[in-house]
mmCIF file of C-alpha atoms in Angstrom:
data_model
loop_
_atom_site.group_PDB
_atom_site.id
_atom_site.type_symbol
_atom_site.label_atom_id
_atom_site.label_comp_id
_atom_site.label_asym_id
_atom_site.label_seq_id
_atom_site.Cartn_x
_atom_site.Cartn_y
_atom_site.Cartn_z
ATOM 1 C CA MET A 1 -188.932 56.415 69.764
ATOM 2 C CA LYS A 2 -187.028 54.864 72.676
ATOM 3 C CA VAL A 3 -183.688 55.403 70.497
ATOM 4 C CA THR A 4 -184.441 59.429 70.694
ATOM 5 C CA THR A 5 -185.178 59.243 74.422
ATOM 6 C CA THR A 6 -181.761 57.888 75.047
ATOM 7 C CA MET A 7 -179.988 60.112 72.972
ATOM 8 C CA GLU A 8 -181.650 63.082 74.195
ATOM 9 C CA ARG A 9 -180.651 62.020 77.842
ATOM 10 C CA THR A 10 -177.016 61.524 76.660
ATOM 11 C CA GLU A 11 -177.148 64.951 75.064
ATOM 12 C CA THR A 12 -177.771 66.418 78.484
ATOM 13 C CA VAL A 13 -174.996 64.629 80.064
ATOM 14 C CA THR A 14 -172.177 65.826 77.828
ATOM 15 C CA PRO A 15 -173.288 69.021 76.211
ATOM 16 C CA GLU A 16 -170.088 70.307 75.310
ATOM 17 C CA VAL A 17 -169.158 67.471 72.749
ATOM 18 C CA THR A 18 -172.336 68.234 71.050
ATOM 19 C CA ARG A 19 -172.692 72.142 70.785
ATOM 20 C CA SER A 20 -170.756 74.408 68.795
ATOM 21 C CA SER A 21 -170.980 78.095 68.622
ATOM 22 C CA PRO A 22 -169.180 81.219 67.382
ATOM 23 C CA ARG A 23 -167.563 81.956 70.722
ATOM 24 C CA LYS A 24 -166.461 78.607 71.008
ATOM 25 C CA VAL A 25 -164.924 78.721 67.601
ATOM 26 C CA VAL A 26 -163.052 82.112 68.688
ATOM 27 C CA ILE A 27 -161.620 80.449 71.528
ATOM 28 C CA VAL A 28 -160.090 77.184 69.709
ATOM 29 C CA ALA A 29 -158.624 79.396 67.142
ATOM 30 C CA ALA A 30 -157.074 81.601 69.903
ATOM 31 C CA VAL A 31 -155.856 78.770 71.791
ATOM 32 C CA LEU A 32 -154.346 76.972 68.569
ATOM 33 C CA ALA A 33 -152.865 80.718 67.671
ATOM 34 C CA VAL A 34 -150.985 80.660 70.963
ATOM 35 C CA LEU A 35 -149.708 77.079 70.838
ATOM 36 C CA VAL A 36 -148.320 77.595 67.240
ATOM 37 C CA ALA A 37 -146.668 80.723 68.009
ATOM 38 C CA ALA A 38 -145.142 79.386 71.061
ATOM 39 C CA PRO A 39 -141.959 78.086 69.448
ATOM 40 C CA VAL A 40 -141.593 81.765 68.396
ATOM 41 C CA VAL A 41 -141.363 83.491 71.614
ATOM 42 C CA LEU A 42 -140.237 80.843 73.860
ATOM 43 C CA GLY A 43 -136.708 78.924 74.168
ATOM 44 C CA ALA A 44 -135.615 75.612 73.725
ATOM 45 C CA TYR A 45 -136.681 74.112 77.030
ATOM 46 C CA PRO A 46 -140.177 75.562 77.435
ATOM 47 C CA VAL A 47 -140.744 74.011 73.541
ATOM 48 C CA THR A 48 -139.483 70.994 74.741
ATOM 49 C CA THR A 49 -141.691 70.622 77.734
ATOM 50 C CA MET A 50 -144.446 71.740 75.891
ATOM 51 C CA THR A 51 -143.840 68.866 73.204
ATOM 52 C CA ARG A 52 -143.904 66.176 75.951
ATOM 53 C CA MET A 53 -147.041 67.803 77.029
ATOM 54 C CA LEU A 54 -148.962 67.333 73.837
ATOM 55 C CA ALA A 55 -147.609 63.766 73.389
ATOM 56 C CA PHE A 56 -148.918 62.676 76.887
ATOM 57 C CA ALA A 57 -152.330 64.768 76.131
ATOM 58 C CA VAL A 58 -152.755 61.998 73.441
ATOM 59 C CA LEU A 59 -152.330 59.369 75.953
ATOM 60 C CA VAL A 60 -154.828 60.703 78.186
ATOM 61 C CA LEU A 61 -156.889 61.487 75.244
ATOM 62 C CA SER A 62 -157.160 57.684 74.768
ATOM 63 C CA VAL A 63 -157.973 57.064 78.516
ATOM 64 C CA ASP A 64 -160.628 59.694 78.543
ATOM 65 C CA LEU A 65 -162.119 58.046 75.383
ATOM 66 C CA LEU A 66 -162.795 54.779 77.461
ATOM 67 C CA THR A 67 -163.088 56.358 81.013
ATOM 68 C CA GLY A 68 -165.328 59.045 80.180
ATOM 69 C CA VAL A 69 -167.177 58.253 76.552
ATOM 70 C CA ALA A 70 -167.330 54.540 77.077
ATOM 71 C CA GLY A 71 -167.461 54.167 81.030
ATOM 72 C CA LEU A 72 -164.491 52.313 81.233
ATOM 73 C CA PRO A 73 -161.863 53.205 83.593
ATOM 74 C CA THR A 74 -158.726 52.009 82.489
ATOM 75 C CA LEU A 75 -155.124 51.470 83.825
ATOM 76 C CA GLY A 76 -153.915 49.873 80.852
ATOM 77 C CA GLN A 77 -153.377 52.498 78.201
ATOM 78 C CA ALA A 78 -149.825 53.041 78.902
ATOM 79 C CA ALA A 79 -149.146 49.411 77.430
ATOM 80 C CA TYR A 80 -150.413 50.761 73.846
ATOM 81 C CA PHE A 81 -148.527 53.778 74.465
ATOM 82 C CA GLY A 82 -145.298 51.656 75.169
ATOM 83 C CA ALA A 83 -146.130 49.514 71.953
ATOM 84 C CA GLY A 84 -146.271 52.622 69.822
ATOM 85 C CA ALA A 85 -143.107 54.337 71.259
ATOM 86 C CA TYR A 86 -141.090 50.994 70.934
ATOM 87 C CA THR A 87 -142.252 50.536 67.309
ATOM 88 C CA ALA A 88 -141.260 53.985 66.468
ATOM 89 C CA VAL A 89 -137.809 53.704 67.673
ATOM 90 C CA LEU A 90 -137.025 50.511 66.236
ATOM 91 C CA ILE A 91 -138.190 51.746 62.669
ATOM 92 C CA GLY A 92 -136.153 55.153 63.226
ATOM 93 C CA LEU A 93 -133.140 52.553 64.291
ATOM 94 C CA HIS A 94 -133.596 50.216 61.548
ATOM 95 C CA ILE A 95 -135.794 51.554 58.621
ATOM 96 C CA THR A 96 -136.261 55.275 58.130
ATOM 97 C CA SER A 97 -136.433 58.417 60.277
ATOM 98 C CA ASP A 98 -139.543 59.563 58.496
ATOM 99 C CA ALA A 99 -141.861 60.898 61.249
ATOM 100 C CA MET A 100 -144.982 60.195 59.166
ATOM 101 C CA VAL A 101 -143.946 56.414 59.004
ATOM 102 C CA GLN A 102 -143.157 56.412 62.874
ATOM 103 C CA VAL A 103 -146.530 57.547 63.715
ATOM 104 C CA VAL A 104 -148.322 55.495 61.552
ATOM 105 C CA ALA A 105 -146.371 52.396 62.659
ATOM 106 C CA GLY A 106 -147.090 53.435 66.309
ATOM 107 C CA LEU A 107 -150.355 53.814 65.666
ATOM 108 C CA ALA A 108 -150.860 50.515 64.120
ATOM 109 C CA ALA A 109 -149.010 48.951 67.002
ATOM 110 C CA GLY A 110 -151.273 50.236 69.487
ATOM 111 C CA LEU A 111 -154.281 49.058 67.625
ATOM 112 C CA ILE A 112 -152.685 45.611 66.946
ATOM 113 C CA ALA A 113 -151.948 45.154 70.696
ATOM 114 C CA ALA A 114 -155.430 46.321 71.743
ATOM 115 C CA ALA A 115 -157.194 44.253 69.272
ATOM 116 C CA ALA A 116 -155.003 41.291 70.818
ATOM 117 C CA THR A 117 -156.060 42.213 74.595
ATOM 118 C CA GLY A 118 -159.420 43.796 74.144
ATOM 119 C CA TRP A 119 -161.741 40.998 73.392
ATOM 120 C CA VAL A 120 -161.110 39.725 77.278
ATOM 121 C CA ALA A 121 -160.931 43.048 78.450
ATOM 122 C CA VAL A 122 -164.239 44.471 77.568
ATOM 123 C CA ARG A 123 -166.114 41.656 78.766
ATOM 124 C CA ALA A 124 -165.712 42.958 82.137
ATOM 125 C CA ARG A 125 -166.934 45.769 84.088
ATOM 126 C CA GLY A 126 -166.087 48.223 86.691
ATOM 127 C CA ILE A 127 -163.238 47.326 89.482
ATOM 128 C CA VAL A 128 -162.686 44.021 87.262
ATOM 129 C CA PHE A 129 -162.135 45.991 84.005
ATOM 130 C CA LEU A 130 -159.909 48.097 85.814
ATOM 131 C CA MET A 131 -157.630 45.267 87.537
ATOM 132 C CA LEU A 132 -157.663 43.419 84.307
ATOM 133 C CA THR A 133 -156.290 46.399 82.092
ATOM 134 C CA LEU A 134 -153.715 47.142 84.869
ATOM 135 C CA ALA A 135 -152.794 43.381 84.712
ATOM 136 C CA ILE A 136 -151.841 43.955 80.629
ATOM 137 C CA GLY A 137 -150.076 47.166 81.367
ATOM 138 C CA GLU A 138 -147.923 45.550 84.118
ATOM 139 C CA SER A 139 -147.547 42.107 81.641
ATOM 140 C CA VAL A 140 -146.313 44.384 78.672
ATOM 141 C CA HIS A 141 -144.004 46.441 81.481
ATOM 142 C CA GLN A 142 -142.602 43.090 82.322
ATOM 143 C CA VAL A 143 -141.864 42.096 78.735
ATOM 144 C CA ALA A 144 -140.057 45.191 77.951
ATOM 145 C CA ASP A 145 -138.199 45.251 81.186
ATOM 146 C CA THR A 146 -136.732 41.593 80.469
ATOM 147 C CA TRP A 147 -136.885 41.312 76.669
ATOM 148 C CA SER A 148 -132.977 42.025 75.117
ATOM 149 C CA ALA A 149 -134.272 42.466 71.638
ATOM 150 C CA VAL A 150 -136.047 45.960 72.891
ATOM 151 C CA GLY A 151 -133.242 46.710 75.279
ATOM 152 C CA GLY A 152 -134.425 45.064 78.484
ATOM 153 C CA SER A 153 -134.231 47.521 81.070
ATOM 154 C CA ASN A 154 -131.948 49.847 79.408
ATOM 155 C CA GLY A 155 -134.295 50.610 76.956
ATOM 156 C CA LEU A 156 -133.769 51.841 73.511
ATOM 157 C CA ALA A 157 -131.475 54.969 72.704
ATOM 158 C CA GLY A 158 -129.561 56.307 69.868
ATOM 159 C CA MET A 159 -132.638 57.095 67.497
ATOM 160 C CA PRO A 160 -131.665 59.684 65.087
ATOM 161 C CA PRO A 161 -133.829 62.768 64.664
ATOM 162 C CA ILE A 162 -136.935 62.490 62.732
ATOM 163 C CA SER A 163 -137.519 63.863 59.193
ATOM 164 C CA LEU A 164 -140.272 65.065 57.015
ATOM 165 C CA PHE A 165 -139.914 65.156 53.223
ATOM 166 C CA GLY A 166 -136.410 64.030 53.628
ATOM 167 C CA ALA A 167 -135.151 66.593 55.731
ATOM 168 C CA PRO A 168 -134.215 66.074 59.389
ATOM 169 C CA LEU A 169 -135.983 68.221 61.783
ATOM 170 C CA LEU A 170 -133.012 69.331 64.130
ATOM 171 C CA ALA A 171 -134.844 71.932 66.288
ATOM 172 C CA SER A 172 -136.998 71.685 68.639
ATOM 173 C CA GLY A 173 -139.407 74.037 67.354
ATOM 174 C CA PHE A 174 -139.711 72.060 64.143
ATOM 175 C CA VAL A 175 -140.435 68.819 66.342
ATOM 176 C CA TYR A 176 -142.896 70.720 68.165
ATOM 177 C CA TRP A 177 -145.214 71.912 65.301
ATOM 178 C CA TRP A 178 -145.093 68.197 64.155
ATOM 179 C CA VAL A 179 -146.131 66.920 67.301
ATOM 180 C CA LEU A 180 -149.078 69.451 67.466
ATOM 181 C CA ALA A 181 -150.056 69.191 63.816
ATOM 182 C CA VAL A 182 -150.671 65.375 64.980
ATOM 183 C CA ALA A 183 -152.141 66.045 68.171
ATOM 184 C CA ILE A 184 -154.439 68.138 66.418
ATOM 185 C CA VAL A 185 -155.519 65.685 63.930
ATOM 186 C CA LEU A 186 -156.050 62.854 66.327
ATOM 187 C CA ILE A 187 -158.191 65.199 68.558
ATOM 188 C CA ALA A 188 -160.286 66.078 65.792
ATOM 189 C CA ALA A 189 -160.876 62.466 64.908
ATOM 190 C CA VAL A 190 -161.750 61.430 68.185
ATOM 191 C CA ALA A 191 -164.196 64.574 68.520
ATOM 192 C CA LEU A 192 -165.933 63.450 65.309
ATOM 193 C CA VAL A 193 -166.224 59.787 66.735
ATOM 194 C CA VAL A 194 -167.821 61.046 70.024
ATOM 195 C CA ARG A 195 -170.347 63.116 67.918
ATOM 196 C CA SER A 196 -170.925 60.213 65.804
ATOM 197 C CA PRO A 197 -173.778 57.975 65.905
ATOM 198 C CA TYR A 198 -171.388 55.421 67.158
ATOM 199 C CA GLY A 199 -170.217 57.909 70.154
ATOM 200 C CA ARG A 200 -173.902 58.121 70.868
ATOM 201 C CA THR A 201 -174.252 54.347 70.902
ATOM 202 C CA LEU A 202 -171.121 54.084 73.472
ATOM 203 C CA ARG A 203 -172.729 56.659 75.716
ATOM 204 C CA GLY A 204 -176.030 54.940 75.810
ATOM 205 C CA VAL A 205 -174.242 51.498 76.469
ATOM 206 C CA ARG A 206 -172.388 53.509 79.305
ATOM 207 C CA ASP A 207 -175.833 55.088 80.880
ATOM 208 C CA ASN A 208 -177.922 52.277 80.458
ATOM 209 C CA GLU A 209 -176.662 48.949 78.855
ATOM 210 C CA ALA A 210 -179.508 46.781 79.156
ATOM 211 C CA ARG A 211 -181.779 49.301 77.279
ATOM 212 C CA MET A 212 -179.642 49.583 74.280
ATOM 213 C CA ARG A 213 -179.348 45.665 74.282
ATOM 214 C CA ALA A 214 -182.925 45.679 74.326
ATOM 215 C CA LEU A 215 -183.033 47.903 71.552
ATOM 216 C CA GLY A 216 -181.056 45.836 69.298
ATOM 217 C CA TYR A 217 -177.495 46.961 70.113
ATOM 218 C CA ARG A 218 -174.273 44.742 70.774
ATOM 219 C CA PRO A 219 -172.635 46.349 73.634
ATOM 220 C CA ALA A 220 -169.924 44.221 73.935
ATOM 221 C CA LEU A 221 -168.862 44.749 70.126
ATOM 222 C CA ALA A 222 -169.476 48.541 70.739
ATOM 223 C CA ARG A 223 -166.979 48.570 73.747
ATOM 224 C CA TYR A 224 -164.366 46.241 71.757
ATOM 225 C CA GLY A 225 -164.595 48.982 69.071
ATOM 226 C CA VAL A 226 -163.519 51.771 71.135
ATOM 227 C CA PHE A 227 -160.755 49.642 73.028
ATOM 228 C CA CYS A 228 -159.133 48.929 70.005
ATOM 229 C CA LEU A 229 -159.411 52.908 68.763
ATOM 230 C CA ALA A 230 -158.308 54.006 72.213
ATOM 231 C CA GLY A 231 -155.450 51.772 71.708
ATOM 232 C CA ALA A 232 -154.766 52.980 68.208
ATOM 233 C CA VAL A 233 -154.421 57.092 69.975
ATOM 234 C CA ALA A 234 -152.348 55.711 72.467
ATOM 235 C CA GLY A 235 -149.849 54.100 70.281
ATOM 236 C CA ALA A 236 -149.786 57.233 68.187
ATOM 237 C CA GLY A 237 -148.967 59.229 71.316
ATOM 238 C CA GLY A 238 -146.214 56.737 72.249
ATOM 239 C CA ALA A 239 -144.950 57.779 68.637
ATOM 240 C CA LEU A 240 -144.879 61.352 69.253
ATOM 241 C CA TRP A 241 -143.280 61.225 72.629
ATOM 242 C CA VAL A 242 -140.144 59.072 71.184
ATOM 243 C CA ALA A 243 -140.082 61.944 68.268
ATOM 244 C CA GLN A 244 -138.903 64.321 71.032
ATOM 245 C CA ALA A 245 -137.099 62.158 73.511
ATOM 246 C CA ARG A 246 -135.479 59.760 70.939
ATOM 247 C CA PHE A 247 -135.388 57.227 73.766
ATOM 248 C CA VAL A 248 -137.504 54.621 75.046
ATOM 249 C CA SER A 249 -137.248 52.695 78.270
ATOM 250 C CA PRO A 250 -139.699 50.536 80.399
ATOM 251 C CA GLY A 251 -140.429 53.414 82.468
ATOM 252 C CA ASP A 252 -142.470 55.030 79.496
ATOM 253 C CA LEU A 253 -145.101 52.358 79.965
ATOM 254 C CA GLY A 254 -144.804 51.360 83.682
ATOM 255 C CA PHE A 255 -147.798 51.665 86.261
ATOM 256 C CA GLU A 256 -146.779 55.620 87.073
ATOM 257 C CA VAL A 257 -147.396 56.665 83.464
ATOM 258 C CA ALA A 258 -150.824 54.851 83.640
ATOM 259 C CA ALA A 259 -152.007 56.317 87.014
ATOM 260 C CA LEU A 260 -150.754 59.911 85.556
ATOM 261 C CA ALA A 261 -152.878 59.619 82.831
ATOM 262 C CA LEU A 262 -156.050 58.416 84.677
ATOM 263 C CA LEU A 263 -155.145 61.069 87.279
ATOM 264 C CA SER A 264 -155.091 63.972 84.202
ATOM 265 C CA VAL A 265 -158.491 62.763 83.308
ATOM 266 C CA VAL A 266 -160.063 63.096 86.882
ATOM 267 C CA ILE A 267 -158.658 66.444 87.187
ATOM 268 C CA GLY A 268 -159.322 67.714 83.634
ATOM 269 C CA GLY A 269 -162.978 66.306 83.696
ATOM 270 C CA SER A 270 -163.861 62.888 82.177
ATOM 271 C CA GLY A 271 -165.699 62.852 78.970
ATOM 272 C CA SER A 272 -165.041 66.471 77.854
ATOM 273 C CA LEU A 273 -161.856 65.495 75.641
ATOM 274 C CA TRP A 274 -160.441 69.174 76.055
ATOM 275 C CA GLY A 275 -160.562 69.167 79.865
ATOM 276 C CA PRO A 276 -158.153 66.162 80.422
ATOM 277 C CA CYS A 277 -155.818 67.342 77.853
ATOM 278 C CA LEU A 278 -155.493 70.566 79.994
ATOM 279 C CA GLY A 279 -155.377 67.953 83.124
ATOM 280 C CA ALA A 280 -152.398 66.322 81.270
ATOM 281 C CA ALA A 281 -150.369 69.535 80.911
ATOM 282 C CA LEU A 282 -150.969 70.460 84.452
ATOM 283 C CA VAL A 283 -149.676 66.867 85.713
ATOM 284 C CA LEU A 284 -146.787 66.968 83.674
ATOM 285 C CA LEU A 285 -145.808 70.791 84.981
ATOM 286 C CA VAL A 286 -146.183 69.811 88.517
ATOM 287 C CA ARG A 287 -144.381 66.450 88.265
ATOM 288 C CA ASP A 288 -141.586 67.893 86.087
ATOM 289 C CA ASN A 289 -141.052 71.174 86.490
ATOM 290 C CA LEU A 290 -142.392 72.392 90.059
ATOM 291 C CA SER A 291 -141.202 69.491 91.626
ATOM 292 C CA ALA A 292 -137.686 70.694 91.237
ATOM 293 C CA SER A 293 -138.385 73.944 92.984
ATOM 294 C CA ILE A 294 -140.077 72.175 95.839
ATOM 295 C CA ASP A 295 -137.371 69.662 96.833
ATOM 296 C CA GLY A 296 -138.587 66.763 94.909
ATOM 297 C CA HIS A 297 -141.916 66.992 96.617
ATOM 298 C CA GLY A 298 -143.732 66.864 93.152
ATOM 299 C CA PRO A 299 -145.844 63.309 93.999
ATOM 300 C CA LEU A 300 -147.227 65.219 97.319
ATOM 301 C CA LEU A 301 -148.318 68.111 95.463
ATOM 302 C CA LEU A 302 -150.027 65.985 92.569
ATOM 303 C CA GLY A 303 -151.518 64.161 95.755
ATOM 304 C CA LEU A 304 -152.846 67.085 97.273
ATOM 305 C CA LEU A 305 -154.113 68.661 93.822
ATOM 306 C CA PHE A 306 -156.210 65.677 93.274
ATOM 307 C CA VAL A 307 -158.140 65.398 96.700
ATOM 308 C CA ALA A 308 -158.672 69.245 96.463
ATOM 309 C CA VAL A 309 -160.225 68.256 92.634
ATOM 310 C CA VAL A 310 -162.066 65.452 94.052
ATOM 311 C CA PHE A 311 -163.636 67.551 97.057
ATOM 312 C CA VAL A 312 -163.907 70.942 95.254
ATOM 313 C CA MET A 313 -164.532 70.413 91.450
ATOM 314 C CA PRO A 314 -165.783 66.623 91.435
ATOM 315 C CA ARG A 315 -166.347 67.208 87.545
ATOM 316 C CA GLY A 316 -162.738 68.287 87.209
ATOM 317 C CA LEU A 317 -161.928 71.504 85.216
ATOM 318 C CA ALA A 318 -164.423 71.016 82.923
ATOM 319 C CA GLY A 319 -166.991 70.877 85.145
ATOM 320 C CA VAL A 320 -166.508 74.430 86.322
ATOM 321 C CA ARG A 321 -167.248 75.577 82.779
ATOM 322 C CA ARG A 322 -170.336 73.531 82.647
ATOM 323 C CA ARG A 323 -171.424 75.070 86.048
ATOM 324 C CA LYS A 324 -170.767 78.845 85.070
ATOM 325 C CA GLY A 325 -172.900 77.843 81.670
ATOM 326 C CA ARG A 326 -175.776 76.719 83.785
ATOM 327 C CA GLY A 327 -175.647 79.606 85.855
ATOM 328 C CA LYS A 328 -175.997 81.869 83.038
ATOM 329 C CA GLU A 329 -178.981 79.711 81.797
ATOM 330 C CA ARG A 330 -180.445 80.155 85.028
ATOM 331 C CA SER A 331 -180.269 84.076 85.506
ATOM 332 C CA SER A 332 -181.458 84.805 81.998
#
């Protein structure tokens, strides 16, 4: 009886995760149609930019899984993102250019790295967990910056174009479609996990750990599982990132990347899955594109955007949609 009460409360906290409607299906289908058609109507540079956004959105998705669903704000996911990126480049340089192999290897690298470091991290909470993940990220960044086997501070370059079924993907549009397909699969998989009984357990642990422990759940084990899952998603994101860039350096797993990923979750709205992905696109758009037109003041604009979101939209972009939905329910 108590379990039912807990689940009912978590459904109220995150209604967008558990409800579906014909209108939502139509919106999702329209967004997918626009994304699929983008390379047909856009030039090479916008398509390349959108490819980077999709790969970064996968990293942000892993951060949202920990921060929004499990209540574990993190600054360490860039380490697993980098582990996947370095693994994919090494495989591309020395073994095969097959894109599927690289993504699976990147996912496995992120999973193994998270499993090796997560057992210590998930025993902490709040600011201590945040600092532990920051320390993990900085340690991995330092290793990548000094280890000659992975290029040191110069990184790894010269990765050949990825291929599918033996055919190299030379055009930016084909790479974009590949990254989009994998990103959709990963987002769907994470959505299924969030809607599953395990996802409800995570939200129960986030909202009232003592009650869940009294009901017989093992909160530390649940957190460890989602930490490993988030590491695997981040690793796959790293493999997608280098599929387009064909280059990786220590800067791809530094503190700036981790901070931008967490900032994207705050701007998009933690726990909604789609909001942080939208926040990721917005953050990269401001940093990489608008920054050039405002004399390199992109970080300043990002800071102002963050302050505005905190005061005007405390639940991020996804929170605006929730507020409108509640307003309609009250008026009806």
